[in-house]
Amino acid sequence: MLRTRFTEIFGIEHPIVQGGMMWVGRAELVAAVANAGGLGFITALTQPTPDDLRREIERTRELTDKPFGVNLTVLPSINPPPYEEYVRAIVDSGIKIVETAGSNPEPFLPAYREAGIKVVHKCTSVRHALKAQKIGVDAVSIDGFECAGHPGEDDVPGLVLIPAAARALTIPIVASGGIADARGMVAALALGADGVNMGTRFLCTQESSIDQQVKEQIVANSERDTQLIFRTMHNTARVADNEISRKVVEIEKAGGKFEDVRELVSGARGRRVFEEGDLDAGIWSVGLCQGLIEDIPTCAELIGRMVSEAEELINARLARFVSA
């Protein structure tokens, strides 16, 4: 049993989190993580409407009686979703844990506080984590440069970012980016984290809803098989290396702007990758840790293996380096 501040505050068995992932954070995966003792998050905006989110929350409750949460990512948009209505759906459904990401979550904190909801905010830098702590979140999930999706613009990897955050913060820290097994979890705990968040690793589980061909491609890929897109636009994103991401990078290098790649990077095309298994249909997020993934287990197998191997690492291998 790996007990940390995070497991105690959030009422979970193991310090392992499946954060929100667009098109992926659905009831079956979230419930499987919860039943295995971790903390899973439904991705609110994967659901087309707030009412659909309410139904997905109820569907998850039919599959687990363990704690789980909802991710609500707020990003600038020409046609923004009705964020306030999604917040109301979360509150009305009795959810007690929310993961926030993207823009400052402060406008929504009063509603969460009134409902007794604990908030984990995703950050990519110590300065943003300090801001999140100041406005009153209960924990932060801090993403190193190795992560899938948006790692920020500082390019600081977890080996430096995690202890830097642990030194500066007083609230619990969940380490994210580059973690796929017990070795990464033990390292994160040693660096000062109170838990780990995994996205790519949970993509590649049996309960993940993505197409089997995508899972098999993650297993086949190495740590070198990603591309960084939107670098020239100061909105860096780490995605799988494929025909589309290479074309986006090529257009950027030639001086192209977002309008020149808009159609290539559309969310609808990325959704096709996950749902149809067409690996070159669009861009899709995956982290460097895909190079460490060698199988497609159930969530119970994955979490159980991580915990037992972590205990073995701590009590056996690392103990050998301590003189009597």
PDB file of N, CA, C and O in Angstrom, residues 14-85:
ATOM      1  N   HIS A  14      -4.652   3.925  -4.312  1.00  0.00           N
ATOM      2  CA  HIS A  14      -3.310   4.028  -4.874  1.00  0.00           C
ATOM      3  C   HIS A  14      -3.085   5.424  -5.466  1.00  0.00           C
ATOM      4  O   HIS A  14      -4.022   6.015  -6.024  1.00  0.00           O
ATOM      5  N   PRO A  15      -1.858   5.949  -5.409  1.00  0.00           N
ATOM      6  CA  PRO A  15      -1.588   7.306  -5.909  1.00  0.00           C
ATOM      7  C   PRO A  15      -1.398   7.348  -7.429  1.00  0.00           C
ATOM      8  O   PRO A  15      -0.381   7.806  -7.946  1.00  0.00           O
ATOM      9  N   ILE A  16      -2.399   6.845  -8.143  1.00  0.00           N
ATOM     10  CA  ILE A  16      -2.331   6.727  -9.602  1.00  0.00           C
ATOM     11  C   ILE A  16      -3.581   7.356 -10.199  1.00  0.00           C
ATOM     12  O   ILE A  16      -4.709   6.991  -9.831  1.00  0.00           O
ATOM     13  N   VAL A  17      -3.388   8.290 -11.126  1.00  0.00           N
ATOM     14  CA  VAL A  17      -4.490   9.068 -11.691  1.00  0.00           C
ATOM     15  C   VAL A  17      -4.547   8.867 -13.201  1.00  0.00           C
ATOM     16  O   VAL A  17      -3.517   8.877 -13.883  1.00  0.00           O
ATOM     17  N   GLN A  18      -5.749   8.703 -13.717  1.00  0.00           N
ATOM     18  CA  GLN A  18      -6.014   8.748 -15.160  1.00  0.00           C
ATOM     19  C   GLN A  18      -6.691  10.073 -15.420  1.00  0.00           C
ATOM     20  O   GLN A  18      -7.846  10.264 -15.109  1.00  0.00           O
ATOM     21  N   GLY A  19      -5.920  11.023 -15.936  1.00  0.00           N
ATOM     22  CA  GLY A  19      -6.454  12.359 -16.164  1.00  0.00           C
ATOM     23  C   GLY A  19      -7.386  12.411 -17.360  1.00  0.00           C
ATOM     24  O   GLY A  19      -7.528  11.443 -18.115  1.00  0.00           O
ATOM     25  N   GLY A  20      -8.029  13.556 -17.533  1.00  0.00           N
ATOM     26  CA  GLY A  20      -8.947  13.731 -18.647  1.00  0.00           C
ATOM     27  C   GLY A  20      -8.238  13.655 -19.992  1.00  0.00           C
ATOM     28  O   GLY A  20      -7.158  14.210 -20.160  1.00  0.00           O
ATOM     29  N   MET A  21      -8.845  12.945 -20.933  1.00  0.00           N
ATOM     30  CA  MET A  21      -8.308  12.834 -22.302  1.00  0.00           C
ATOM     31  C   MET A  21      -9.475  12.935 -23.275  1.00  0.00           C
ATOM     32  O   MET A  21     -10.432  12.162 -23.181  1.00  0.00           O
ATOM     33  N   MET A  22      -9.366  13.875 -24.205  1.00  0.00           N
ATOM     34  CA  MET A  22     -10.452  14.092 -25.159  1.00  0.00           C
ATOM     35  C   MET A  22     -10.717  12.833 -25.960  1.00  0.00           C
ATOM     36  O   MET A  22      -9.781  12.191 -26.453  1.00  0.00           O
ATOM     37  N   TRP A  23     -11.975  12.463 -26.094  1.00  0.00           N
ATOM     38  CA  TRP A  23     -12.488  11.291 -26.795  1.00  0.00           C
ATOM     39  C   TRP A  23     -12.181   9.978 -26.076  1.00  0.00           C
ATOM     40  O   TRP A  23     -12.555   8.916 -26.566  1.00  0.00           O
ATOM     41  N   VAL A  24     -11.488  10.038 -24.925  1.00  0.00           N
ATOM     42  CA  VAL A  24     -11.034   8.804 -24.264  1.00  0.00           C
ATOM     43  C   VAL A  24     -11.619   8.649 -22.863  1.00  0.00           C
ATOM     44  O   VAL A  24     -11.919   7.531 -22.428  1.00  0.00           O
ATOM     45  N   GLY A  25     -11.772   9.755 -22.115  1.00  0.00           N
ATOM     46  CA  GLY A  25     -12.204   9.676 -20.726  1.00  0.00           C
ATOM     47  C   GLY A  25     -13.683   9.369 -20.607  1.00  0.00           C
ATOM     48  O   GLY A  25     -14.502  10.241 -20.304  1.00  0.00           O
ATOM     49  N   ARG A  26     -14.033   8.108 -20.845  1.00  0.00           N
ATOM     50  CA  ARG A  26     -15.428   7.668 -20.819  1.00  0.00           C
ATOM     51  C   ARG A  26     -15.661   6.695 -19.665  1.00  0.00           C
ATOM     52  O   ARG A  26     -14.728   6.263 -18.988  1.00  0.00           O
ATOM     53  N   ALA A  27     -16.907   6.334 -19.472  1.00  0.00           N
ATOM     54  CA  ALA A  27     -17.320   5.585 -18.281  1.00  0.00           C
ATOM     55  C   ALA A  27     -16.533   4.296 -18.083  1.00  0.00           C
ATOM     56  O   ALA A  27     -16.094   3.999 -16.963  1.00  0.00           O
ATOM     57  N   GLU A  28     -16.355   3.505 -19.135  1.00  0.00           N
ATOM     58  CA  GLU A  28     -15.722   2.193 -18.973  1.00  0.00           C
ATOM     59  C   GLU A  28     -14.293   2.316 -18.462  1.00  0.00           C
ATOM     60  O   GLU A  28     -13.877   1.581 -17.559  1.00  0.00           O
ATOM     61  N   LEU A  29     -13.525   3.237 -19.011  1.00  0.00           N
ATOM     62  CA  LEU A  29     -12.142   3.421 -18.578  1.00  0.00           C
ATOM     63  C   LEU A  29     -12.094   4.003 -17.172  1.00  0.00           C
ATOM     64  O   LEU A  29     -11.340   3.521 -16.309  1.00  0.00           O
ATOM     65  N   VAL A  30     -12.883   5.026 -16.929  1.00  0.00           N
ATOM     66  CA  VAL A  30     -12.872   5.695 -15.628  1.00  0.00           C
ATOM     67  C   VAL A  30     -13.264   4.725 -14.516  1.00  0.00           C
ATOM     68  O   VAL A  30     -12.629   4.665 -13.454  1.00  0.00           O
ATOM     69  N   ALA A  31     -14.293   3.936 -14.752  1.00  0.00           N
ATOM     70  CA  ALA A  31     -14.738   2.975 -13.750  1.00  0.00           C
ATOM     71  C   ALA A  31     -13.697   1.884 -13.523  1.00  0.00           C
ATOM     72  O   ALA A  31     -13.490   1.450 -12.379  1.00  0.00           O
ATOM     73  N   ALA A  32     -13.036   1.450 -14.581  1.00  0.00           N
ATOM     74  CA  ALA A  32     -12.010   0.414 -14.436  1.00  0.00           C
ATOM     75  C   ALA A  32     -10.851   0.917 -13.588  1.00  0.00           C
ATOM     76  O   ALA A  32     -10.307   0.183 -12.742  1.00  0.00           O
ATOM     77  N   VAL A  33     -10.452   2.170 -13.805  1.00  0.00           N
ATOM     78  CA  VAL A  33      -9.382   2.763 -12.994  1.00  0.00           C
ATOM     79  C   VAL A  33      -9.832   2.861 -11.538  1.00  0.00           C
ATOM     80  O   VAL A  33      -9.085   2.514 -10.610  1.00  0.00           O
ATOM     81  N   ALA A  34     -11.048   3.330 -11.323  1.00  0.00           N
ATOM     82  CA  ALA A  34     -11.564   3.472  -9.960  1.00  0.00           C
ATOM     83  C   ALA A  34     -11.638   2.125  -9.257  1.00  0.00           C
ATOM     84  O   ALA A  34     -11.232   1.987  -8.092  1.00  0.00           O
ATOM     85  N   ASN A  35     -12.154   1.106  -9.957  1.00  0.00           N
ATOM     86  CA  ASN A  35     -12.285  -0.214  -9.350  1.00  0.00           C
ATOM     87  C   ASN A  35     -10.931  -0.820  -9.000  1.00  0.00           C
ATOM     88  O   ASN A  35     -10.842  -1.659  -8.096  1.00  0.00           O
ATOM     89  N   ALA A  36      -9.892  -0.393  -9.697  1.00  0.00           N
ATOM     90  CA  ALA A  36      -8.538  -0.885  -9.426  1.00  0.00           C
ATOM     91  C   ALA A  36      -7.846  -0.078  -8.334  1.00  0.00           C
ATOM     92  O   ALA A  36      -6.698  -0.362  -7.991  1.00  0.00           O
ATOM     93  N   GLY A  37      -8.523   0.937  -7.792  1.00  0.00           N
ATOM     94  CA  GLY A  37      -7.965   1.710  -6.697  1.00  0.00           C
ATOM     95  C   GLY A  37      -7.335   3.021  -7.081  1.00  0.00           C
ATOM     96  O   GLY A  37      -6.817   3.737  -6.220  1.00  0.00           O
ATOM     97  N   GLY A  38      -7.377   3.388  -8.374  1.00  0.00           N
ATOM     98  CA  GLY A  38      -6.847   4.669  -8.821  1.00  0.00           C
ATOM     99  C   GLY A  38      -7.959   5.709  -8.902  1.00  0.00           C
ATOM    100  O   GLY A  38      -9.089   5.482  -8.459  1.00  0.00           O
ATOM    101  N   LEU A  39      -7.621   6.849  -9.472  1.00  0.00           N
ATOM    102  CA  LEU A  39      -8.583   7.942  -9.638  1.00  0.00           C
ATOM    103  C   LEU A  39      -8.720   8.254 -11.119  1.00  0.00           C
ATOM    104  O   LEU A  39      -7.767   8.701 -11.762  1.00  0.00           O
ATOM    105  N   GLY A  40      -9.907   7.997 -11.661  1.00  0.00           N
ATOM    106  CA  GLY A  40     -10.162   8.270 -13.070  1.00  0.00           C
ATOM    107  C   GLY A  40     -11.026   9.497 -13.254  1.00  0.00           C
ATOM    108  O   GLY A  40     -11.835   9.837 -12.380  1.00  0.00           O
ATOM    109  N   PHE A  41     -10.862  10.152 -14.410  1.00  0.00           N
ATOM    110  CA  PHE A  41     -11.635  11.358 -14.712  1.00  0.00           C
ATOM    111  C   PHE A  41     -12.386  11.210 -16.035  1.00  0.00           C
ATOM    112  O   PHE A  41     -11.781  10.936 -17.078  1.00  0.00           O
ATOM    113  N   ILE A  42     -13.698  11.405 -15.990  1.00  0.00           N
ATOM    114  CA  ILE A  42     -14.486  11.573 -17.210  1.00  0.00           C
ATOM    115  C   ILE A  42     -14.077  12.889 -17.851  1.00  0.00           C
ATOM    116  O   ILE A  42     -13.890  13.890 -17.160  1.00  0.00           O
ATOM    117  N   THR A  43     -13.939  12.908 -19.159  1.00  0.00           N
ATOM    118  CA  THR A  43     -13.641  14.150 -19.873  1.00  0.00           C
ATOM    119  C   THR A  43     -14.959  14.819 -20.254  1.00  0.00           C
ATOM    120  O   THR A  43     -15.672  14.338 -21.135  1.00  0.00           O
ATOM    121  N   ALA A  44     -15.275  15.929 -19.599  1.00  0.00           N
ATOM    122  CA  ALA A  44     -16.595  16.550 -19.764  1.00  0.00           C
ATOM    123  C   ALA A  44     -16.888  16.891 -21.223  1.00  0.00           C
ATOM    124  O   ALA A  44     -17.977  16.609 -21.732  1.00  0.00           O
ATOM    125  N   LEU A  45     -15.920  17.502 -21.912  1.00  0.00           N
ATOM    126  CA  LEU A  45     -16.194  18.009 -23.254  1.00  0.00           C
ATOM    127  C   LEU A  45     -16.183  16.926 -24.324  1.00  0.00           C
ATOM    128  O   LEU A  45     -16.479  17.211 -25.489  1.00  0.00           O
ATOM    129  N   THR A  46     -15.865  15.680 -23.954  1.00  0.00           N
ATOM    130  CA  THR A  46     -16.076  14.566 -24.874  1.00  0.00           C
ATOM    131  C   THR A  46     -17.577  14.341 -25.061  1.00  0.00           C
ATOM    132  O   THR A  46     -18.019  13.854 -26.104  1.00  0.00           O
ATOM    133  N   GLN A  47     -18.348  14.722 -24.033  1.00  0.00           N
ATOM    134  CA  GLN A  47     -19.800  14.601 -24.112  1.00  0.00           C
ATOM    135  C   GLN A  47     -20.374  15.830 -24.827  1.00  0.00           C
ATOM    136  O   GLN A  47     -20.045  16.956 -24.482  1.00  0.00           O
ATOM    137  N   PRO A  48     -21.232  15.632 -25.827  1.00  0.00           N
ATOM    138  CA  PRO A  48     -21.694  16.749 -26.669  1.00  0.00           C
ATOM    139  C   PRO A  48     -22.438  17.842 -25.922  1.00  0.00           C
ATOM    140  O   PRO A  48     -22.378  19.010 -26.315  1.00  0.00           O
ATOM    141  N   THR A  49     -23.154  17.481 -24.849  1.00  0.00           N
ATOM    142  CA  THR A  49     -23.940  18.462 -24.103  1.00  0.00           C
ATOM    143  C   THR A  49     -23.804  18.207 -22.607  1.00  0.00           C
ATOM    144  O   THR A  49     -23.419  17.103 -22.191  1.00  0.00           O
ATOM    145  N   PRO A  50     -24.137  19.186 -21.779  1.00  0.00           N
ATOM    146  CA  PRO A  50     -24.153  18.959 -20.337  1.00  0.00           C
ATOM    147  C   PRO A  50     -25.062  17.806 -19.913  1.00  0.00           C
ATOM    148  O   PRO A  50     -24.742  17.066 -18.977  1.00  0.00           O
ATOM    149  N   ASP A  51     -26.195  17.640 -20.584  1.00  0.00           N
ATOM    150  CA  ASP A  51     -27.082  16.518 -20.256  1.00  0.00           C
ATOM    151  C   ASP A  51     -26.419  15.180 -20.584  1.00  0.00           C
ATOM    152  O   ASP A  51     -26.610  14.188 -19.857  1.00  0.00           O
ATOM    153  N   ASP A  52     -25.669  15.141 -21.672  1.00  0.00           N
ATOM    154  CA  ASP A  52     -24.923  13.919 -21.992  1.00  0.00           C
ATOM    155  C   ASP A  52     -23.889  13.634 -20.905  1.00  0.00           C
ATOM    156  O   ASP A  52     -23.647  12.470 -20.553  1.00  0.00           O
ATOM    157  N   LEU A  53     -23.273  14.680 -20.367  1.00  0.00           N
ATOM    158  CA  LEU A  53     -22.326  14.489 -19.269  1.00  0.00           C
ATOM    159  C   LEU A  53     -23.039  13.912 -18.060  1.00  0.00           C
ATOM    160  O   LEU A  53     -22.516  12.998 -17.399  1.00  0.00           O
ATOM    161  N   ARG A  54     -24.216  14.410 -17.740  1.00  0.00           N
ATOM    162  CA  ARG A  54     -24.979  13.859 -16.616  1.00  0.00           C
ATOM    163  C   ARG A  54     -25.209  12.359 -16.803  1.00  0.00           C
ATOM    164  O   ARG A  54     -25.051  11.561 -15.875  1.00  0.00           O
ATOM    165  N   ARG A  55     -25.573  11.978 -18.028  1.00  0.00           N
ATOM    166  CA  ARG A  55     -25.820  10.567 -18.292  1.00  0.00           C
ATOM    167  C   ARG A  55     -24.544   9.742 -18.190  1.00  0.00           C
ATOM    168  O   ARG A  55     -24.564   8.600 -17.714  1.00  0.00           O
ATOM    169  N   GLU A  56     -23.423  10.302 -18.638  1.00  0.00           N
ATOM    170  CA  GLU A  56     -22.147   9.570 -18.557  1.00  0.00           C
ATOM    171  C   GLU A  56     -21.723   9.379 -17.102  1.00  0.00           C
ATOM    172  O   GLU A  56     -21.166   8.327 -16.742  1.00  0.00           O
ATOM    173  N   ILE A  57     -21.966  10.368 -16.274  1.00  0.00           N
ATOM    174  CA  ILE A  57     -21.671  10.245 -14.843  1.00  0.00           C
ATOM    175  C   ILE A  57     -22.515   9.119 -14.243  1.00  0.00           C
ATOM    176  O   ILE A  57     -22.002   8.274 -13.487  1.00  0.00           O
ATOM    177  N   GLU A  58     -23.784   9.066 -14.575  1.00  0.00           N
ATOM    178  CA  GLU A  58     -24.639   8.004 -14.044  1.00  0.00           C
ATOM    179  C   GLU A  58     -24.206   6.645 -14.568  1.00  0.00           C
ATOM    180  O   GLU A  58     -24.250   5.636 -13.841  1.00  0.00           O
ATOM    181  N   ARG A  59     -23.787   6.600 -15.820  1.00  0.00           N
ATOM    182  CA  ARG A  59     -23.304   5.335 -16.399  1.00  0.00           C
ATOM    183  C   ARG A  59     -22.067   4.848 -15.651  1.00  0.00           C
ATOM    184  O   ARG A  59     -21.912   3.647 -15.387  1.00  0.00           O
ATOM    185  N   THR A  60     -21.192   5.787 -15.279  1.00  0.00           N
ATOM    186  CA  THR A  60     -19.989   5.425 -14.534  1.00  0.00           C
ATOM    187  C   THR A  60     -20.353   4.891 -13.156  1.00  0.00           C
ATOM    188  O   THR A  60     -19.767   3.908 -12.674  1.00  0.00           O
ATOM    189  N   ARG A  61     -21.334   5.513 -12.526  1.00  0.00           N
ATOM    190  CA  ARG A  61     -21.769   5.055 -11.199  1.00  0.00           C
ATOM    191  C   ARG A  61     -22.375   3.653 -11.246  1.00  0.00           C
ATOM    192  O   ARG A  61     -22.366   2.925 -10.251  1.00  0.00           O
ATOM    193  N   GLU A  62     -22.909   3.271 -12.389  1.00  0.00           N
ATOM    194  CA  GLU A  62     -23.434   1.910 -12.524  1.00  0.00           C
ATOM    195  C   GLU A  62     -22.306   0.882 -12.587  1.00  0.00           C
ATOM    196  O   GLU A  62     -22.531  -0.309 -12.334  1.00  0.00           O
ATOM    197  N   LEU A  63     -21.086   1.368 -12.905  1.00  0.00           N
ATOM    198  CA  LEU A  63     -19.946   0.467 -13.082  1.00  0.00           C
ATOM    199  C   LEU A  63     -18.992   0.463 -11.895  1.00  0.00           C
ATOM    200  O   LEU A  63     -18.141  -0.429 -11.796  1.00  0.00           O
ATOM    201  N   THR A  64     -19.100   1.449 -11.008  1.00  0.00           N
ATOM    202  CA  THR A  64     -18.202   1.514  -9.851  1.00  0.00           C
ATOM    203  C   THR A  64     -18.866   2.242  -8.700  1.00  0.00           C
ATOM    204  O   THR A  64     -19.689   3.145  -8.923  1.00  0.00           O
ATOM    205  N   ASP A  65     -18.492   1.837  -7.481  1.00  0.00           N
ATOM    206  CA  ASP A  65     -18.922   2.591  -6.296  1.00  0.00           C
ATOM    207  C   ASP A  65     -17.736   3.294  -5.650  1.00  0.00           C
ATOM    208  O   ASP A  65     -17.827   3.791  -4.537  1.00  0.00           O
ATOM    209  N   LYS A  66     -16.606   3.355  -6.380  1.00  0.00           N
ATOM    210  CA  LYS A  66     -15.393   4.002  -5.891  1.00  0.00           C
ATOM    211  C   LYS A  66     -15.351   5.461  -6.354  1.00  0.00           C
ATOM    212  O   LYS A  66     -16.054   5.850  -7.287  1.00  0.00           O
ATOM    213  N   PRO A  67     -14.490   6.287  -5.720  1.00  0.00           N
ATOM    214  CA  PRO A  67     -14.388   7.699  -6.134  1.00  0.00           C
ATOM    215  C   PRO A  67     -13.886   7.849  -7.574  1.00  0.00           C
ATOM    216  O   PRO A  67     -13.001   7.121  -8.019  1.00  0.00           O
ATOM    217  N   PHE A  68     -14.470   8.792  -8.288  1.00  0.00           N
ATOM    218  CA  PHE A  68     -13.979   9.204  -9.602  1.00  0.00           C
ATOM    219  C   PHE A  68     -14.335  10.672  -9.776  1.00  0.00           C
ATOM    220  O   PHE A  68     -15.072  11.249  -8.982  1.00  0.00           O
ATOM    221  N   GLY A  69     -13.785  11.288 -10.810  1.00  0.00           N
ATOM    222  CA  GLY A  69     -14.011  12.711 -11.007  1.00  0.00           C
ATOM    223  C   GLY A  69     -14.330  13.062 -12.444  1.00  0.00           C
ATOM    224  O   GLY A  69     -14.502  12.193 -13.303  1.00  0.00           O
ATOM    225  N   VAL A  70     -14.426  14.369 -12.690  1.00  0.00           N
ATOM    226  CA  VAL A  70     -14.699  14.894 -14.030  1.00  0.00           C
ATOM    227  C   VAL A  70     -13.644  15.931 -14.367  1.00  0.00           C
ATOM    228  O   VAL A  70     -13.301  16.776 -13.534  1.00  0.00           O
ATOM    229  N   ASN A  71     -13.110  15.862 -15.569  1.00  0.00           N
ATOM    230  CA  ASN A  71     -12.189  16.874 -16.089  1.00  0.00           C
ATOM    231  C   ASN A  71     -12.974  17.901 -16.900  1.00  0.00           C
ATOM    232  O   ASN A  71     -13.782  17.531 -17.757  1.00  0.00           O
ATOM    233  N   LEU A  72     -12.725  19.178 -16.612  1.00  0.00           N
ATOM    234  CA  LEU A  72     -13.289  20.246 -17.436  1.00  0.00           C
ATOM    235  C   LEU A  72     -12.151  21.169 -17.840  1.00  0.00           C
ATOM    236  O   LEU A  72     -11.608  21.912 -17.014  1.00  0.00           O
ATOM    237  N   THR A  73     -11.782  21.108 -19.111  1.00  0.00           N
ATOM    238  CA  THR A  73     -10.710  21.927 -19.654  1.00  0.00           C
ATOM    239  C   THR A  73     -11.315  23.162 -20.317  1.00  0.00           C
ATOM    240  O   THR A  73     -12.209  23.046 -21.158  1.00  0.00           O
ATOM    241  N   VAL A  74     -10.829  24.335 -19.918  1.00  0.00           N
ATOM    242  CA  VAL A  74     -11.349  25.603 -20.438  1.00  0.00           C
ATOM    243  C   VAL A  74     -10.275  26.239 -21.314  1.00  0.00           C
ATOM    244  O   VAL A  74      -9.185  26.564 -20.834  1.00  0.00           O
ATOM    245  N   LEU A  75     -10.583  26.399 -22.589  1.00  0.00           N
ATOM    246  CA  LEU A  75      -9.622  26.964 -23.538  1.00  0.00           C
ATOM    247  C   LEU A  75     -10.288  28.076 -24.347  1.00  0.00           C
ATOM    248  O   LEU A  75     -11.511  28.047 -24.566  1.00  0.00           O
ATOM    249  N   PRO A  76      -9.486  29.058 -24.795  1.00  0.00           N
ATOM    250  CA  PRO A  76     -10.045  30.093 -25.672  1.00  0.00           C
ATOM    251  C   PRO A  76     -10.619  29.463 -26.939  1.00  0.00           C
ATOM    252  O   PRO A  76     -10.037  28.527 -27.489  1.00  0.00           O
ATOM    253  N   SER A  77     -11.745  29.948 -27.391  1.00  0.00           N
ATOM    254  CA  SER A  77     -12.398  29.360 -28.557  1.00  0.00           C
ATOM    255  C   SER A  77     -13.280  30.396 -29.224  1.00  0.00           C
ATOM    256  O   SER A  77     -13.849  31.266 -28.563  1.00  0.00           O
ATOM    257  N   ILE A  78     -13.384  30.294 -30.550  1.00  0.00           N
ATOM    258  CA  ILE A  78     -14.272  31.191 -31.291  1.00  0.00           C
ATOM    259  C   ILE A  78     -15.716  30.941 -30.879  1.00  0.00           C
ATOM    260  O   ILE A  78     -16.508  31.867 -30.684  1.00  0.00           O
ATOM    261  N   ASN A  79     -16.052  29.656 -30.725  1.00  0.00           N
ATOM    262  CA  ASN A  79     -17.397  29.275 -30.282  1.00  0.00           C
ATOM    263  C   ASN A  79     -17.255  28.406 -29.029  1.00  0.00           C
ATOM    264  O   ASN A  79     -17.312  27.181 -29.107  1.00  0.00           O
ATOM    265  N   PRO A  80     -17.060  29.041 -27.876  1.00  0.00           N
ATOM    266  CA  PRO A  80     -16.802  28.268 -26.657  1.00  0.00           C
ATOM    267  C   PRO A  80     -18.000  27.425 -26.247  1.00  0.00           C
ATOM    268  O   PRO A  80     -19.155  27.816 -26.454  1.00  0.00           O
ATOM    269  N   PRO A  81     -17.730  26.258 -25.661  1.00  0.00           N
ATOM    270  CA  PRO A  81     -18.821  25.449 -25.116  1.00  0.00           C
ATOM    271  C   PRO A  81     -19.497  26.192 -23.960  1.00  0.00           C
ATOM    272  O   PRO A  81     -18.912  27.131 -23.398  1.00  0.00           O
ATOM    273  N   PRO A  82     -20.669  25.764 -23.560  1.00  0.00           N
ATOM    274  CA  PRO A  82     -21.350  26.410 -22.415  1.00  0.00           C
ATOM    275  C   PRO A  82     -20.740  25.918 -21.094  1.00  0.00           C
ATOM    276  O   PRO A  82     -21.322  25.087 -20.395  1.00  0.00           O
ATOM    277  N   TYR A  83     -19.566  26.474 -20.771  1.00  0.00           N
ATOM    278  CA  TYR A  83     -18.824  25.971 -19.616  1.00  0.00           C
ATOM    279  C   TYR A  83     -19.646  26.020 -18.335  1.00  0.00           C
ATOM    280  O   TYR A  83     -19.605  25.084 -17.521  1.00  0.00           O
ATOM    281  N   GLU A  84     -20.385  27.102 -18.113  1.00  0.00           N
ATOM    282  CA  GLU A  84     -21.169  27.220 -16.887  1.00  0.00           C
ATOM    283  C   GLU A  84     -22.193  26.097 -16.772  1.00  0.00           C
ATOM    284  O   GLU A  84     -22.456  25.589 -15.672  1.00  0.00           O
ATOM    285  N   GLU A  85     -22.753  25.690 -17.902  1.00  0.00           N
ATOM    286  CA  GLU A  85     -23.735  24.604 -17.882  1.00  0.00           C
ATOM    287  C   GLU A  85     -23.061  23.271 -17.574  1.00  0.00           C
ATOM    288  O   GLU A  85     -23.651  22.409 -16.893  1.00  0.00           O
TER     289      GLU A  85
END
